[in-house]
């Protein structure tokens, strides 16, 4: 295996290995992201449990602290009497706490009846009042307590009522303070604040929330999203107020934790005077669902984002490696071409130099004594020196084309004159080489804007190739020039054709690359540097034109140059 082939095989093996590694990494990453997502889901659920628990604790504290502040101690009771003592407490309540209660009342047993005194907020005193209808559930409940009967079922209408018994010295319930929570205030102040604080980030709640009274069907008393739709499939729920217990005064506020954790707190100890607070209506449940749709949806979103990110990174790696492999292959090919170029140019130099050296030796050694022999050797030296000069010219021109200065001043040029000049030397040598030049030059050709010397060089390269490679096809070179119309306007089309071996299809794209030489040119040792077509194409394109090849192997080939015509009237008269 040649070194170049070996290097190519190694590159392909590396690419295959990399593709396999990328595949393995992709599978591992897919699994890993799945595991991370599962862990994230569990973490979020636990975090939600903790946050709900903390929220409920805070809610309980807020309510029980407000209720505790309403409870006079026994000294206040003894000094002012029950009603004044309660009224004084209400008067001392801070505004925000006072806003939590819609109505406050005292229920006092009197024989078989239960008297109700409602707080008159305007005067700050308790006045006897009839039991409001929606408080009936509470009334029934207190009667049952007085008579030691089992407590009746919770009344839906009493969902916002709490009662706090006051015990006498005989440890019997003397009276009850009844408070009705102001659900408007809870809805607009306390609950949004708690949601922001315990379920939010950056001052905004991450969850939609709903508070339901546990009636059948449940009644929503708070909705954070204001959509008006009930919250289906919540991510978590927790009891805020528990419904009444069958045991008198047995259960304080929220005690159930639906997410499966035992409660970590009780109201006891939350306030200096721990009131026994019992709701009279059904319990309240807080339901929450993440704003992304659900916790599952949030985790899925994150999983998809992570997958997209890793896929993107993987693609980037693959693209980078592919680019690197391509660049290194191109560099290898370029290096090979350059080696061929150096070898080719050296070879091109060697033949004329050998001829010149031999001719000079013969002249010096008087081997050629006769004047006609001197003349012959002189001609030979001149001819070979011209070849060398052309070669050096070619290389220098290529260097200037690469430096971007291959084409200099553009002037209106007559195409027929340009072609005649380009063919001059070849036609002069036609007698010796036996090449036939067949020309079809349209007399009405418009002028073109060109750097005449550069364009002549480009055309000569094409003619040179036609002579060189077409020799085995009968030494015929066809040159035509005619005006054509294309999408960008009028153009001049010059065709240089030969009947040589043609160019194989797989080589047709590469022949315009610098240093590239066809297989046949190399094996048949046809002289050349691989720069002619690259130069011609560069020069033609610098004139705004195009160079293409049309060839069928075995039937010769034709190079087609198109250059935009200079239709400008002034220019047209200039040189025609
Ligand atoms: P060079 O002729 O010095 O090799 P060129 O750049 O002029 O370099 O041409 C590149 C290659 O294109 C040649 O090596 C040859 O294989 C192919 N080629 C160019 N002109 C012809 C032609 N008229 N007929 C056949 N092959 C050609």
XYZ file of C-alpha atoms and ligand atoms in Angstrom:
603
model
C 0.000 0.000 0.000
C 1.368 3.445 -0.946
C 1.965 5.941 1.893
C -0.847 8.199 0.608
C -3.309 5.287 0.452
C -2.208 4.149 3.889
C -2.796 7.627 5.286
C -6.249 7.737 3.682
C -7.103 4.310 5.150
C -5.965 5.482 8.600
C -8.100 8.651 8.277
C -11.166 6.587 7.339
C -10.562 4.180 10.214
C -10.328 7.181 12.570
C -13.584 8.555 11.171
C -15.329 5.180 11.626
C -13.997 4.924 15.200
C -15.185 8.432 15.940
C -18.639 7.686 14.511
C -18.869 4.573 16.718
C -17.711 6.566 19.778
C -20.257 9.287 19.024
C -22.969 6.625 18.816
C -21.955 5.185 22.192
C -21.767 8.654 23.768
C -25.217 9.469 22.339
C -26.763 6.326 23.868
C -25.036 6.913 27.238
C -26.110 10.527 27.267
C -29.693 9.591 26.437
C -29.809 7.205 29.376
C -28.003 9.579 31.682
C -30.394 12.423 30.874
C -33.308 10.009 31.556
C -31.871 9.205 34.990
C -31.231 12.855 35.737
C -34.820 13.663 34.796
C -36.167 10.977 37.115
C -34.016 12.302 39.965
C -35.146 15.830 39.166
C -38.791 14.733 39.223
C -38.361 13.194 42.674
C -36.486 16.249 43.919
C -39.195 18.594 42.701
C -41.925 16.467 44.302
C -40.113 16.413 47.624
C -39.451 20.105 47.401
C -43.138 20.709 46.703
C -44.106 18.605 49.728
C -41.799 20.649 51.946
C -42.971 23.929 50.495
C -46.638 23.025 50.938
C -45.962 21.919 54.475
C -44.237 25.202 55.266
C -47.046 27.150 53.624
C -49.671 25.343 55.659
C -47.698 25.952 58.888
C -47.527 29.627 58.093
C -51.236 29.786 57.234
C -52.101 28.092 60.536
C -49.844 30.478 62.405
C -51.405 33.526 60.819
C -54.936 32.410 61.718
C -54.139 31.088 65.158
C -52.054 34.139 66.063
C -54.930 36.390 65.035
C -57.379 34.250 67.034
C -55.065 34.122 70.045
C -54.830 37.876 70.044
C -58.594 37.946 70.527
C -58.448 35.891 73.727
C -58.456 37.988 76.939
C -56.667 36.504 79.924
C -58.540 35.728 83.129
C -57.480 39.041 84.751
C -58.977 41.051 81.884
C -62.118 38.904 82.101
C -62.409 39.437 85.831
C -61.859 43.223 85.604
C -64.016 44.146 82.601
C -66.415 41.244 82.130
C -66.443 38.925 79.122
C -67.913 41.231 76.451
C -65.793 44.302 77.271
C -62.690 42.181 77.573
C -63.284 40.673 74.092
C -64.189 44.101 72.672
C -60.997 45.588 74.117
C -58.982 42.805 72.505
C -60.641 43.376 69.127
C -59.898 47.089 69.415
C -56.205 46.358 70.037
C -55.877 44.054 66.982
C -53.516 45.370 64.304
C -55.244 46.358 61.078
C -54.068 43.450 58.963
C -55.245 40.932 61.552
C -58.545 42.690 62.035
C -59.076 42.422 58.240
C -58.936 38.633 58.497
C -62.319 38.521 60.300
C -65.605 39.445 58.727
C -67.738 38.994 61.860
C -66.930 38.293 65.501
C -69.476 37.098 68.039
C -69.815 35.581 71.514
C -72.170 32.675 72.129
C -73.165 32.267 75.760
C -75.375 29.400 77.064
C -78.366 30.553 79.042
C -80.414 27.617 80.293
C -81.639 25.805 77.215
C -80.806 28.632 74.877
C -77.644 29.932 73.380
C -77.447 33.735 73.260
C -75.497 35.408 70.545
C -73.844 38.834 70.871
C -72.382 40.207 67.604
C -69.595 42.747 67.562
C -70.846 46.110 66.378
C -67.778 47.292 64.493
C -68.927 50.928 64.454
C -69.117 51.197 68.263
C -66.744 48.408 69.251
C -69.310 46.723 71.499
C -71.096 43.395 71.449
C -74.844 43.616 70.931
C -77.385 40.781 71.239
C -78.379 39.471 67.834
C -80.343 36.692 66.200
C -78.341 33.765 64.831
C -77.620 34.357 61.084
C -79.058 31.531 58.984
C -75.660 30.558 57.581
C -74.413 30.106 61.178
C -77.021 27.423 61.947
C -74.495 24.653 61.544
C -72.331 26.296 64.193
C -75.331 26.760 66.499
C -76.268 23.075 66.195
C -72.735 22.115 66.917
C -72.520 24.237 70.078
C -75.866 22.856 71.316
C -74.561 19.341 70.825
C -71.494 20.313 72.809
C -73.625 21.757 75.599
C -75.750 18.662 75.781
C -72.868 16.259 75.340
C -74.412 14.794 72.146
C -72.355 13.599 69.146
C -71.491 16.506 66.915
C -73.642 16.955 63.771
C -72.152 16.764 60.291
C -70.329 19.862 59.090
C -72.531 22.468 57.531
C -71.316 23.675 54.136
C -72.529 27.221 54.830
C -70.323 27.483 57.940
C -67.083 26.875 56.030
C -65.524 30.150 57.218
C -66.541 29.831 60.894
C -64.176 29.021 63.755
C -65.078 28.738 67.427
C -62.883 29.028 70.466
C -64.367 27.817 73.787
C -63.614 29.545 77.070
C -63.512 27.221 80.080
C -64.684 28.130 83.535
C -63.143 27.051 86.846
C -65.279 23.876 86.668
C -63.491 23.113 83.331
C -66.795 23.386 81.527
C -67.242 25.562 78.443
C -68.529 28.953 79.653
C -68.870 30.641 76.290
C -67.519 30.545 72.769
C -65.859 33.211 70.717
C -67.056 32.744 67.141
C -65.135 34.295 64.263
C -66.052 34.306 60.622
C -62.979 34.470 58.389
C -63.116 37.172 55.749
C -62.531 35.062 52.631
C -62.130 38.195 50.494
C -59.201 39.287 52.609
C -57.683 35.782 52.568
C -58.141 35.659 48.806
C -56.539 38.998 48.079
C -53.887 39.301 50.781
C -52.883 36.251 52.790
C -53.112 33.448 50.218
C -51.374 35.288 47.330
C -48.664 36.372 49.751
C -48.110 32.818 50.998
C -48.078 31.429 47.454
C -45.472 33.977 46.408
C -43.372 33.305 49.474
C -43.509 29.524 49.610
C -44.208 28.442 46.024
C -42.559 31.218 44.108
C -39.340 32.577 42.776
C -38.484 36.159 41.986
C -41.668 37.407 43.632
C -43.972 35.283 41.451
C -45.662 32.024 42.235
C -44.471 29.118 40.077
C -47.717 27.282 40.691
C -51.366 27.829 39.931
C -53.359 27.291 43.074
C -56.922 26.690 44.127
C -58.492 26.495 47.573
C -61.550 24.271 47.757
C -64.059 23.792 50.540
C -64.447 20.040 50.918
C -68.152 19.881 50.081
C -69.555 17.437 47.548
C -68.855 18.565 44.909
C -66.000 20.746 46.183
C -66.534 24.523 46.080
C -63.627 26.704 45.001
C -63.140 29.785 47.166
C -59.794 30.876 45.724
C -58.218 30.555 42.256
C -54.845 32.095 41.604
C -54.858 31.842 37.818
C -58.235 33.564 37.422
C -59.040 31.181 34.567
C -62.256 30.179 36.225
C -61.454 26.520 35.544
C -61.123 23.992 38.305
C -57.600 22.745 38.818
C -57.432 19.222 37.401
C -54.623 16.783 38.091
C -52.858 18.847 40.746
C -49.178 18.224 41.452
C -49.873 18.406 45.185
C -52.508 19.267 47.739
C -52.625 19.976 51.436
C -55.317 20.558 54.050
C -55.435 24.138 55.284
C -58.417 23.946 57.637
C -59.631 20.592 58.791
C -63.345 19.917 59.080
C -64.863 19.516 62.530
C -63.879 16.506 64.556
C -66.569 14.296 66.150
C -64.737 14.854 69.442
C -65.472 18.256 70.940
C -62.506 20.522 70.458
C -60.249 17.603 69.538
C -58.682 18.875 66.388
C -57.214 22.245 65.738
C -56.457 23.562 62.277
C -54.992 21.631 59.351
C -53.709 18.208 60.272
C -53.805 16.109 57.119
C -50.888 16.026 54.714
C -52.099 14.468 51.483
C -48.595 14.128 50.045
C -47.905 11.473 52.623
C -45.859 13.217 55.284
C -46.846 13.417 58.911
C -47.473 17.004 59.990
C -44.424 18.560 61.559
C -46.237 21.201 63.532
C -49.299 21.964 65.541
C -50.808 25.214 66.502
C -49.795 24.594 70.054
C -46.853 26.737 70.963
C -47.405 28.980 67.944
C -49.027 31.586 70.157
C -48.489 32.695 73.741
C -52.026 31.655 74.636
C -52.902 28.612 72.599
C -56.608 28.802 71.842
C -58.458 25.639 70.976
C -59.720 26.574 67.550
C -62.302 24.388 65.832
C -63.751 25.025 62.382
C -67.493 24.510 62.137
C -67.726 23.825 58.415
C -66.008 21.412 56.030
C -62.230 21.574 55.721
C -60.283 23.547 53.135
C -57.873 21.985 50.707
C -55.153 23.800 48.795
C -54.435 22.292 45.347
C -51.442 23.369 43.306
C -50.236 22.664 39.798
C -47.037 23.940 38.194
C -47.500 26.728 35.683
C -45.672 24.637 33.047
C -48.762 22.386 33.023
C -47.532 19.986 35.674
C -44.322 18.936 37.362
C -44.148 16.076 34.854
C -44.403 18.555 31.986
C -41.700 20.698 33.572
C -39.375 17.718 33.917
C -40.156 16.635 30.347
C -39.412 20.148 29.069
C -36.070 20.130 30.871
C -35.326 16.619 29.587
C -36.042 17.631 25.986
C -33.947 20.769 26.393
C -31.043 18.742 27.776
C -31.408 16.195 24.983
C -31.421 18.944 22.351
C -28.376 20.541 23.949
C -26.398 17.311 24.045
C -27.477 16.383 20.530
C -26.351 19.846 19.407
C -22.988 19.427 21.130
C -22.543 15.988 19.615
C -23.403 17.303 16.165
C -20.937 20.123 16.679
C -18.209 17.621 17.543
C -19.087 15.481 14.505
C -19.162 18.551 12.239
C -15.831 19.789 13.611
C -14.158 16.419 13.151
C -15.626 16.034 9.660
C -14.321 19.483 8.772
C -10.921 18.620 10.222
C -10.768 15.349 8.275
C -11.755 17.160 5.087
C -9.214 19.907 5.641
C -6.461 17.436 6.407
C -7.374 15.375 3.319
C -7.321 18.512 1.213
C -3.973 19.431 2.729
C -2.667 15.933 1.906
C -3.937 16.220 -1.659
C -2.440 19.684 -1.981
C 0.876 18.453 -0.663
C 0.811 15.598 -3.200
C -0.061 18.031 -5.993
C 2.709 20.381 -4.975
C 5.237 17.533 -4.995
C 4.028 16.631 -8.493
C 4.301 20.279 -9.450
C 7.882 20.579 -8.249
C 8.774 17.344 -10.024
C 6.962 18.508 -13.188
C 8.555 21.948 -13.247
C 12.011 20.499 -12.615
C 11.432 18.119 -15.486
C 10.268 20.990 -17.702
C 13.416 22.902 -16.859
C 15.717 19.962 -17.347
C 14.931 19.243 -21.030
C 15.517 22.762 -22.408
C 18.544 23.230 -20.180
C 20.053 19.987 -21.484
C 19.421 21.077 -25.090
C 20.936 24.517 -24.416
C 23.944 22.966 -22.688
C 24.585 20.542 -25.562
C 24.148 23.234 -28.225
C 26.491 25.588 -26.394
C 29.037 22.786 -25.982
C 28.899 22.021 -29.675
C 29.334 25.673 -30.586
C 32.220 26.120 -28.223
C 33.998 22.960 -29.292
C 33.716 23.954 -32.949
C 31.675 20.830 -33.649
C 29.481 23.166 -35.578
C 31.964 24.964 -37.729
C 29.721 25.674 -40.647
C 27.631 28.883 -40.506
C 24.373 26.972 -41.124
C 25.170 24.704 -38.160
C 25.878 27.752 -35.987
C 22.576 29.158 -37.167
C 20.787 25.878 -36.277
C 22.274 25.719 -32.775
C 21.544 29.393 -32.266
C 17.925 28.802 -33.207
C 17.767 25.818 -30.912
C 19.133 27.807 -27.988
C 16.709 30.649 -28.688
C 13.746 28.254 -28.957
C 14.556 26.422 -25.732
C 15.272 29.683 -23.908
C 11.830 30.933 -25.016
C 10.258 27.764 -23.606
C 12.042 28.351 -20.323
C 10.909 31.948 -20.288
C 7.306 30.905 -20.964
C 7.530 28.468 -18.092
C 8.862 31.063 -15.691
C 6.207 33.490 -16.981
C 3.509 30.931 -16.215
C 4.667 30.410 -12.639
C 5.060 34.150 -12.017
C 1.617 34.858 -13.457
C 0.108 32.196 -11.237
C 1.760 33.854 -8.226
C 0.320 37.258 -9.194
C -3.144 35.754 -9.801
C -3.020 34.222 -6.312
C -1.939 37.595 -4.949
C -5.037 39.112 -6.583
C -3.152 41.159 -9.197
C -3.438 38.815 -12.166
C -5.567 41.261 -14.100
C -4.591 44.921 -14.261
C -6.034 47.719 -16.428
C -9.177 46.841 -18.385
C -9.521 48.375 -21.819
C -11.867 47.783 -24.738
C -10.364 44.972 -26.797
C -11.223 43.678 -30.245
C -11.661 39.926 -29.828
C -10.628 38.957 -33.376
C -7.372 40.888 -33.033
C -6.807 39.324 -29.654
C -7.315 35.805 -31.034
C -5.083 36.451 -34.049
C -2.322 37.651 -31.728
C -2.776 34.662 -29.451
C -2.498 32.235 -32.379
C 0.365 33.986 -34.141
C 3.211 31.955 -32.703
C 1.291 28.672 -32.976
C 0.420 29.275 -36.630
C 3.989 30.178 -37.338
C 5.090 26.843 -35.920
C 2.274 24.966 -37.664
C 4.454 24.093 -40.619
C 6.785 22.129 -38.404
C 4.225 20.536 -36.090
C 1.700 19.866 -38.829
C -1.161 21.282 -36.767
C -4.156 22.566 -38.715
C -5.931 25.598 -37.237
C -9.532 25.992 -38.346
C -10.963 29.383 -37.455
C -14.539 30.644 -37.485
C -14.439 34.198 -36.197
C -17.641 36.220 -36.480
C -16.799 39.546 -38.079
C -19.465 41.433 -36.131
C -18.112 40.558 -32.672
C -18.631 43.292 -30.079
C -15.524 44.428 -28.180
C -14.865 43.299 -24.638
C -13.300 45.043 -21.647
C -10.072 43.207 -20.895
C -6.499 43.186 -19.728
C -5.241 42.192 -23.148
C -1.969 40.608 -22.037
C -3.596 38.527 -19.291
C -6.457 37.350 -21.504
C -4.070 36.500 -24.311
C -2.121 34.368 -21.857
C -5.314 32.572 -20.802
C -6.315 31.834 -24.414
C -2.806 30.679 -25.272
C -2.958 28.183 -22.442
C -6.110 26.700 -24.005
C -4.574 26.622 -27.487
C -1.371 25.201 -26.054
C -3.306 22.344 -24.447
C -5.284 21.697 -27.646
C -2.029 21.415 -29.606
C -0.342 19.357 -26.879
C -3.109 16.891 -26.096
C -4.844 16.915 -29.515
C -1.698 15.793 -31.327
C -2.741 12.155 -31.311
C -6.143 13.011 -32.768
C -4.973 14.341 -36.115
C -3.370 17.641 -35.071
C -6.507 19.647 -35.583
C -7.428 22.707 -33.513
C -10.725 24.516 -34.030
C -11.187 28.082 -32.864
C -14.472 29.908 -33.086
C -15.793 33.165 -31.687
C -19.361 34.423 -31.847
C -21.679 36.763 -29.959
C -24.292 35.092 -27.741
C -27.172 36.321 -25.627
C -27.482 35.026 -22.086
C -29.284 36.018 -18.890
C -26.774 38.794 -18.176
C -26.892 40.263 -21.709
C -24.635 39.997 -24.743
C -21.463 37.967 -24.380
C -18.660 36.837 -26.613
C -18.170 33.083 -26.734
C -14.779 31.700 -27.718
C -14.401 27.957 -28.241
C -11.101 26.094 -28.495
C -11.570 22.490 -29.622
C -9.354 19.539 -30.434
C -9.854 15.916 -31.490
C -7.508 14.408 -28.950
C -8.249 11.754 -26.298
C -10.626 14.025 -24.367
C -10.906 14.219 -20.590
C -12.416 11.409 -18.457
C -15.593 12.586 -16.621
C -14.069 12.044 -13.148
C -11.204 14.405 -14.035
C -13.306 17.160 -15.556
C -14.002 18.869 -12.233
C -10.404 18.744 -11.055
C -8.612 19.945 -14.176
C -9.173 23.572 -13.107
C -7.455 22.991 -9.728
C -3.923 24.398 -9.497
C -1.167 21.763 -9.905
C -3.623 19.111 -11.058
C -2.459 16.965 -13.987
C -4.588 14.304 -15.636
C -3.619 10.640 -15.335
C -2.884 10.413 -19.042
C -0.695 13.547 -19.005
C 1.380 12.004 -16.232
C 1.689 8.473 -17.687
C 2.383 9.718 -21.236
C 4.889 12.226 -19.819
C 3.327 15.135 -21.703
C 5.125 18.243 -20.518
C 3.218 20.668 -18.313
C 2.940 22.149 -14.817
C -0.763 21.710 -14.020
C -1.181 25.494 -13.818
C -2.477 26.359 -17.319
C -6.225 25.791 -16.828
C -6.241 27.141 -13.251
C -4.655 30.329 -14.541
C -6.988 30.572 -17.552
C -10.061 30.121 -15.344
C -8.854 32.712 -12.815
C -8.126 35.258 -15.525
C -11.443 34.716 -17.366
C -13.412 34.953 -14.109
C -11.550 38.143 -13.152
C -13.035 39.574 -16.387
C -16.530 38.664 -15.218
C -16.654 35.664 -17.571
C -16.691 31.889 -17.300
C -14.650 28.932 -18.520
C -16.180 25.484 -19.003
C -15.200 22.234 -20.638
C -17.206 19.923 -22.828
C -15.539 16.612 -23.509
C -16.274 13.027 -24.380
C -13.380 10.652 -23.839
C -12.010 9.504 -27.163
C -13.743 12.288 -29.119
C -11.686 15.307 -28.160
C -12.684 18.234 -26.062
C -13.807 21.802 -26.273
C -13.123 24.661 -23.859
C -15.753 27.401 -23.847
C -14.867 30.922 -22.724
C -17.637 33.452 -22.202
C -16.836 37.119 -21.660
C -19.341 39.950 -21.240
C -19.439 42.193 -24.303
C -18.697 45.903 -24.030
C -21.735 47.397 -25.750
C -20.800 50.939 -24.870
C -20.942 52.919 -28.139
C -17.790 54.895 -27.489
C -15.872 51.747 -26.688
C -17.355 50.017 -29.682
C -15.920 52.588 -32.086
C -12.615 52.635 -30.278
C -11.030 49.571 -31.719
C -13.341 47.995 -34.300
P -0.932 20.873 -17.867
O -1.418 20.903 -19.260
O 0.310 21.634 -17.642
O -0.926 19.506 -17.280
P -3.359 22.327 -17.358
O -3.832 23.039 -16.157
O -3.264 23.097 -18.598
O -2.011 21.643 -16.951
O -4.335 21.108 -17.614
C -4.690 20.263 -16.548
C -5.026 18.872 -17.062
O -6.191 18.928 -17.879
C -3.989 18.298 -17.974
O -2.959 17.652 -17.214
C -4.776 17.328 -18.814
O -4.952 16.119 -18.135
C -6.125 17.983 -18.910
N -6.315 18.704 -20.184
C -6.242 20.045 -20.382
N -6.504 20.344 -21.683
C -6.759 19.175 -22.299
C -7.087 18.821 -23.658
N -7.214 19.737 -24.615
N -7.264 17.515 -23.940
C -7.141 16.576 -22.982
N -6.839 16.854 -21.685
C -6.637 18.115 -21.361
